[in-house]
Short mmCIF file of C-alpha atoms and ligand atoms in Angstrom, two decimals:
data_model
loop_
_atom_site.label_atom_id
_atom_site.label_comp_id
_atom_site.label_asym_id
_atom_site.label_seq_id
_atom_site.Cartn_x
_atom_site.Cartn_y
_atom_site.Cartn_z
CA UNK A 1 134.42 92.89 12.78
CA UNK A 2 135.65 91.81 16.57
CA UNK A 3 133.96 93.07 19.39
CA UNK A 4 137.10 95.41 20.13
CA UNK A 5 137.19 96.89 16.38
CA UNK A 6 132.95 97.89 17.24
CA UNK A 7 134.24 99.46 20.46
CA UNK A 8 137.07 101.64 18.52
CA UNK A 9 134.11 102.47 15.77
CA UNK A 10 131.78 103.43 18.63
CA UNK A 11 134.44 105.29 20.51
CA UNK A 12 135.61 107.14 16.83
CA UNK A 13 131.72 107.73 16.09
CA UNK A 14 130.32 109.36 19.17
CA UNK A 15 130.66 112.99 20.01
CA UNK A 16 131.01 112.40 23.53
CA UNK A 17 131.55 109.49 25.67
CA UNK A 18 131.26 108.91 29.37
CA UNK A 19 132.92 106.00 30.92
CA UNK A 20 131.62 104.06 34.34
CA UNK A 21 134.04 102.10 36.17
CA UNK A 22 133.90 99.67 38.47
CA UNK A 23 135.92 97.09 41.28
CA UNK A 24 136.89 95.16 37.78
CA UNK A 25 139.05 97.73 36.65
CA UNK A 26 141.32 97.69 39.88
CA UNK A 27 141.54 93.83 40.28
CA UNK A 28 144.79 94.08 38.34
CA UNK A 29 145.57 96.81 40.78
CA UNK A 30 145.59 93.78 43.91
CA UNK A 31 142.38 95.15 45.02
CA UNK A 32 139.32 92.38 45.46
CA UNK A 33 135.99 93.45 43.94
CA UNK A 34 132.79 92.47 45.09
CA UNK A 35 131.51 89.41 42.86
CA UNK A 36 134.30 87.54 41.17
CA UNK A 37 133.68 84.36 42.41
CA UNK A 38 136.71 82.77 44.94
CA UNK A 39 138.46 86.68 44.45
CA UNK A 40 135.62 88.76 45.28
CA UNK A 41 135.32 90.52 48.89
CA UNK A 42 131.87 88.47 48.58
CA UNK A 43 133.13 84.97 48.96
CA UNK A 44 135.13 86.10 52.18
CA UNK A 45 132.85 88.26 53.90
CA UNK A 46 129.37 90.61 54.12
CA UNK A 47 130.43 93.81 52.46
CA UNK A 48 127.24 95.05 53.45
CA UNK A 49 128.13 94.76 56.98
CA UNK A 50 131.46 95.50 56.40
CA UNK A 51 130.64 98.79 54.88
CA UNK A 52 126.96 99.34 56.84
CA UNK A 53 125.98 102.65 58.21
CA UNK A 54 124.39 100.81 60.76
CA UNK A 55 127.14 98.79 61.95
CA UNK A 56 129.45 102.49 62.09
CA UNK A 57 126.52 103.70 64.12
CA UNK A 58 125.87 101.09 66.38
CA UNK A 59 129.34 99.32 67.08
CA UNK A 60 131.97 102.02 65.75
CA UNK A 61 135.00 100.14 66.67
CA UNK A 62 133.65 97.28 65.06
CA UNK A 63 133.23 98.92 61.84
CA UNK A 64 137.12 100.46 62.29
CA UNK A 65 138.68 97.51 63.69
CA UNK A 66 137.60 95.64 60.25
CA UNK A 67 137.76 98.37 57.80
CA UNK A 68 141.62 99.04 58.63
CA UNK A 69 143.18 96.14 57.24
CA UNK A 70 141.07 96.78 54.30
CA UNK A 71 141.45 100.49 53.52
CA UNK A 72 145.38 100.25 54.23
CA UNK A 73 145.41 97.70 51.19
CA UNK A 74 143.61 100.06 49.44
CA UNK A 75 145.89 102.80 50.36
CA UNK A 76 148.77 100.86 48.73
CA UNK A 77 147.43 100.15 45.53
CA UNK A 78 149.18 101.82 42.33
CA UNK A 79 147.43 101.73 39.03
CA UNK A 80 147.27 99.76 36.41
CA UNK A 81 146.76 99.53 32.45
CA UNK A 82 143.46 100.08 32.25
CA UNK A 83 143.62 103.49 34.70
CA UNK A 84 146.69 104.63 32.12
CA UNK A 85 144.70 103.87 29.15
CA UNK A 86 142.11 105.92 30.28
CA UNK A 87 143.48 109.03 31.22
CA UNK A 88 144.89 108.85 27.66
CA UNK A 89 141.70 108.40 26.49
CA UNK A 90 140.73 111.36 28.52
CA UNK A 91 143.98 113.54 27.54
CA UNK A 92 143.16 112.65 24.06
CA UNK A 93 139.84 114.21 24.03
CA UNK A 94 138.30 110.63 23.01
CA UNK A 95 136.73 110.52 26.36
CA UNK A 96 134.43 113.38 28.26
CA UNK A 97 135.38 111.67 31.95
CA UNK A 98 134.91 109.01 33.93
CA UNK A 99 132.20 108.00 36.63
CA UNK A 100 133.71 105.51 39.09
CA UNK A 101 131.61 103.18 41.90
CA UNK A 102 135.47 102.76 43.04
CA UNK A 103 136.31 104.70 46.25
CA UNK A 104 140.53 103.91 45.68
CA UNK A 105 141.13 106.99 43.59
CA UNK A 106 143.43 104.98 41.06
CA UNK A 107 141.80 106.98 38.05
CA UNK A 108 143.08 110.12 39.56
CA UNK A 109 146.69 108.78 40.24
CA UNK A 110 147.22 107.43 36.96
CA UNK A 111 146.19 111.04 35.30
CA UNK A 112 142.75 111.09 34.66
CA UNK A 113 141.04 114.40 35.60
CA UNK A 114 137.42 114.64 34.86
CA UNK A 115 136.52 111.93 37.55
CA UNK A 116 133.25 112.05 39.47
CA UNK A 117 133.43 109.80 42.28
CA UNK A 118 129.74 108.25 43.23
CA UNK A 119 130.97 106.25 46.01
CA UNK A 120 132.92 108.57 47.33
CA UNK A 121 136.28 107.75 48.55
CA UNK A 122 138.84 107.19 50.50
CA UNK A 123 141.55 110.24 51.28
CA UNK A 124 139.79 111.14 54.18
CA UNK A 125 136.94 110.94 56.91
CA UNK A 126 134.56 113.27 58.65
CA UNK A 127 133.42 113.66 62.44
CA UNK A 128 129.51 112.63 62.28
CA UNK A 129 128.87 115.45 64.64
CA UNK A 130 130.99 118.66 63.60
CA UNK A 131 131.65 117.13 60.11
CA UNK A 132 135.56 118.14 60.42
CA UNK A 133 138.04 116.15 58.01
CA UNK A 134 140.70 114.68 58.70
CA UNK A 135 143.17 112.63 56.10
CA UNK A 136 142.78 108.83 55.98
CA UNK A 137 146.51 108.15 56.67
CA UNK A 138 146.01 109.62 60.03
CA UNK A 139 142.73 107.98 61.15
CA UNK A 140 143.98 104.60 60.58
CA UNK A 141 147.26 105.55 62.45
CA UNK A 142 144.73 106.41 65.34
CA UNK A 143 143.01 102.75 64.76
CA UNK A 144 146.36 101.12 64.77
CA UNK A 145 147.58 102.37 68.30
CA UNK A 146 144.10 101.60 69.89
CA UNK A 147 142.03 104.56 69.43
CA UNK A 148 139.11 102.66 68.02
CA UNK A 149 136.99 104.35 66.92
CA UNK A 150 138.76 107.17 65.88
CA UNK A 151 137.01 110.16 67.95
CA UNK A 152 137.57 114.41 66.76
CA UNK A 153 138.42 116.76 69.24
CA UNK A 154 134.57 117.26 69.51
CA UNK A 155 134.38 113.62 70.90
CA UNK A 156 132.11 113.01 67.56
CA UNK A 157 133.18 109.49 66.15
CA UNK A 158 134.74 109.59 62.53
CA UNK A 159 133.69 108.35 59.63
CA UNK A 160 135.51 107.07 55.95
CA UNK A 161 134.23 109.54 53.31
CA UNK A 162 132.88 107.09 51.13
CA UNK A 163 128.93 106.17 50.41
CA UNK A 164 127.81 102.98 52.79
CA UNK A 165 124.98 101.09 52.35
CA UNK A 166 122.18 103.03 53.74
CA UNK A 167 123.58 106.10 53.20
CA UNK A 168 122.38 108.61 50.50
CA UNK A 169 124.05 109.42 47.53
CA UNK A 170 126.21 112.18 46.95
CA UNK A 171 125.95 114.89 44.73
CA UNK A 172 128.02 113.32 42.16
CA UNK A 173 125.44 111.27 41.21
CA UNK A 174 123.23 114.21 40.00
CA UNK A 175 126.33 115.19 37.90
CA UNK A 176 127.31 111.69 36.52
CA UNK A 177 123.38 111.66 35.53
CA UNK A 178 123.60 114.72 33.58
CA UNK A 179 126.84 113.72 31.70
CA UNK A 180 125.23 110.30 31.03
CA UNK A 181 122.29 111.61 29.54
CA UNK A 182 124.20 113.88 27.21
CA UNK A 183 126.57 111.63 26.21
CA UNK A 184 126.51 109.79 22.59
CA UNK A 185 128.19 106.69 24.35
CA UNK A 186 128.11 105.07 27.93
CA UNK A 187 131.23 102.54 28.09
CA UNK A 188 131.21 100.63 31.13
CA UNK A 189 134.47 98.83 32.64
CA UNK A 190 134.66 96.12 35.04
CA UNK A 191 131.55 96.32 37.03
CA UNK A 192 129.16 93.86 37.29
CA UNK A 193 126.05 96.66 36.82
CA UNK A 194 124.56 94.99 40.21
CA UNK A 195 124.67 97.93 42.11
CA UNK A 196 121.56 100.49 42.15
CA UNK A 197 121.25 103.37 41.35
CA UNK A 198 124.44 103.58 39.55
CA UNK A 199 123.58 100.33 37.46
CA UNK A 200 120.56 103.21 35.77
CA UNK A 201 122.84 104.90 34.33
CA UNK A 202 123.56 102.10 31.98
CA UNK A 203 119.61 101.92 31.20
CA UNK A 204 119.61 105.98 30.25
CA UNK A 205 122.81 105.81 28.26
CA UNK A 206 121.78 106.18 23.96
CA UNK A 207 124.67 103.43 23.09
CA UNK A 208 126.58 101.56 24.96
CA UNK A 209 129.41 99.66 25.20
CA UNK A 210 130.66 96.94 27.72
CA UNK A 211 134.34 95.80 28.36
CA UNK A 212 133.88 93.16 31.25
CA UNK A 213 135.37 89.37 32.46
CA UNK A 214 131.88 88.25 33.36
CA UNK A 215 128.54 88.73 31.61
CA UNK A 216 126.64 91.42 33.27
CA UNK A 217 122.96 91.74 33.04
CA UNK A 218 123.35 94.64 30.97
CA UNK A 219 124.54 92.73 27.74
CA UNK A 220 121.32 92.37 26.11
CA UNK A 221 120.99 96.00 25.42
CA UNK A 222 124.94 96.92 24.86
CA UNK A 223 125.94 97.56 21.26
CA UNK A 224 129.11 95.82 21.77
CA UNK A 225 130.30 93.53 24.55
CA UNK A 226 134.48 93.22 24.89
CA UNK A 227 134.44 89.80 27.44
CA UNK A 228 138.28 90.32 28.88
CA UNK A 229 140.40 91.83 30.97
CA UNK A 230 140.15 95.05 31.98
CA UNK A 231 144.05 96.37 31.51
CA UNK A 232 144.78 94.70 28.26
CA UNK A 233 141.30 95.28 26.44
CA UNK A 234 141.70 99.07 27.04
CA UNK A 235 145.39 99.54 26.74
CA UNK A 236 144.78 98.13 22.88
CA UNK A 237 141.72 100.49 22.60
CA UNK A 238 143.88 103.24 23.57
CA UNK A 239 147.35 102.41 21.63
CA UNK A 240 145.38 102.17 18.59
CA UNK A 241 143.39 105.49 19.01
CA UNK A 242 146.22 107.90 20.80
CA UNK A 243 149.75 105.97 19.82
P1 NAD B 301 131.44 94.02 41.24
O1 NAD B 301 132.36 93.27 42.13
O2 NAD B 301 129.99 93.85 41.45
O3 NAD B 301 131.75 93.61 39.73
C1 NAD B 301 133.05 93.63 39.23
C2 NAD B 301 133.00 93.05 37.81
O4 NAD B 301 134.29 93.22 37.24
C3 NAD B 301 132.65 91.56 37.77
O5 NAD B 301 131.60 91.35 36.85
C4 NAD B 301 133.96 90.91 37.27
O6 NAD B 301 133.71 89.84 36.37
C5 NAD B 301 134.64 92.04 36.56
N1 NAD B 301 136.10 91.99 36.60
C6 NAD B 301 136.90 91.64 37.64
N2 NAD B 301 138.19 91.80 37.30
C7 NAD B 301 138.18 92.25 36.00
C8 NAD B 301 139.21 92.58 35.09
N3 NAD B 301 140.52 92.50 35.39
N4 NAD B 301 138.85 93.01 33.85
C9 NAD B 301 137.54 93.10 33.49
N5 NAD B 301 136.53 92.78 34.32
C10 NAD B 301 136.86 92.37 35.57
O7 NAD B 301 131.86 95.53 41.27
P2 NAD B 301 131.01 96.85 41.01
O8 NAD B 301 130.09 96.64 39.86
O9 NAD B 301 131.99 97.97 40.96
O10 NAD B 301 130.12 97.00 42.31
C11 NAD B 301 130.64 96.76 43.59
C12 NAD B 301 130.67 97.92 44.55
O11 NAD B 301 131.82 97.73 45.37
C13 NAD B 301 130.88 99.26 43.95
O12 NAD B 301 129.98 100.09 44.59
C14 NAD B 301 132.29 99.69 44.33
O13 NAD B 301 132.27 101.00 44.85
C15 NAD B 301 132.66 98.84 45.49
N6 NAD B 301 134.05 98.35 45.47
C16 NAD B 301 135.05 99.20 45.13
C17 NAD B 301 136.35 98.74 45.09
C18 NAD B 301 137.44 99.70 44.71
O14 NAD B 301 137.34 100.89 45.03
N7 NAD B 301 138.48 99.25 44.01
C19 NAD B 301 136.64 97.41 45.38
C20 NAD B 301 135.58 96.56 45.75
C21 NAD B 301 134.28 97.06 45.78
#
């Protein structure tokens, strides 16, 4: 039996499955993740300073000036195969949801609906003083004709609506907790399960599976590891369970 067929047994088998995504599933989207190596945001620059709640408290232009560029390619993303095969999954009923670290809301576009979003994301920001929203489109228009950072009529500085380091988490994570723990099966896609606390989830899950380029530390303790990419592992998954 190949590592895919175990997958499509798990995936038959259990009652209900959750599925965690990460950067790796939106790669084939045009959108860096974190650790590829030469690829990843990593090799180029400090995402933790990129994406620091220090540096949007202490230098707040700073923080905008580099994160525009950035959440504009974002923005323009579309999804790919792997998104489509999982809201399939989803529509099918052979999924419960998914739990994404990814803050580009690609799971949502391409049709998936159950989607708890533990990074948060990116459709809008809030004023750090009166908390007031405003869309994303609109605060980077502000960044792009000099208004850096981008200030509410309060004169509170906005902020992305997305989890940075140092921040807490949201109350997603509670939720994604609860599904994890009463799921039969955890599948995990494209993420490297570096990143605490979400990488727990993976250690609370009663089987799981793994569909990944790169080995993750997780392996040891999966009950099936897919090594490949993202879009055409899961679009084969999917065509063979919902044709
Ligand atoms: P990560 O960069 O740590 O790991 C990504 C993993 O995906 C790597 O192990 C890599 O080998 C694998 N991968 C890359 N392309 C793949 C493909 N096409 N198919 C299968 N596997 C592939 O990402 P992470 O674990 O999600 O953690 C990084 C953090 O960065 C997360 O918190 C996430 O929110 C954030 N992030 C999000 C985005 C996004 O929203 N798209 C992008 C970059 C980073």
């Amino acid at each position: 039996m190949t590592d895919s067929e175990r997958l499509i047994e798990l995936l038959t088998q259990s009652q209900y499955t959750t599925v965690l995504t990460g950067a790796g599933v939106s790669t084939e989207s045009g959108i860096p993740d974190f650790r590829s190596p030469e690829t990843g945001l990593w090799s180029k620059m400090d995402p933790m300073e990129l994406f620091s709640r220090q540096v949007l408290e202490l230098t707040p232009d700073v923080f905008w000036q580099r994160a525009e560029p950035l959440f504009r390619e974002f923005a323009s993303a579309q999804p790919n195969a792997c998104h489509r095969a999982l809201a399939r999954l989803e529509q099918a009923g052979i999924i419960g949801g998914v739990v994404t670290q990814n803050i580009d809301g690609l799971h949502q576009m391409a049709g998936s609906k159950r989607v708890l979003e533990v990074h948060g994301h990116l459709r809008s920001g809030s004023c750090r003083k009166c908390c007031q929203q405003k869309s994303m489109e609109v605060l980077l228009e502000q960044v792009r004709k000099g208004e850096s950072p981008p200030r509410c009529n309060c004169g509170g500085v906005f902020r992305p609506d997305v989890v940075l380091f140092g921040d807490p988490l949201p109350e997603e994570f509670e939720q994604a907790w609860q599904w994890v723990i009463n799921s039969d099966l955890l599948l995990v896609v494209g993420s490297s399960l570096e990143v605490a606390p979400v990488c727990w989830l993976a250690e609370r899950s009663r089987q799981l599976a793994i569909v990944n380029m790169a080995p993750t530390g997780y392996d040891y303790r999966a009950d099936t590891v897919v090594q490949g990419q993202a879009g055409e592992v899961m679009q084969a998954i999917a065509d063979h369970l919902c044709p």
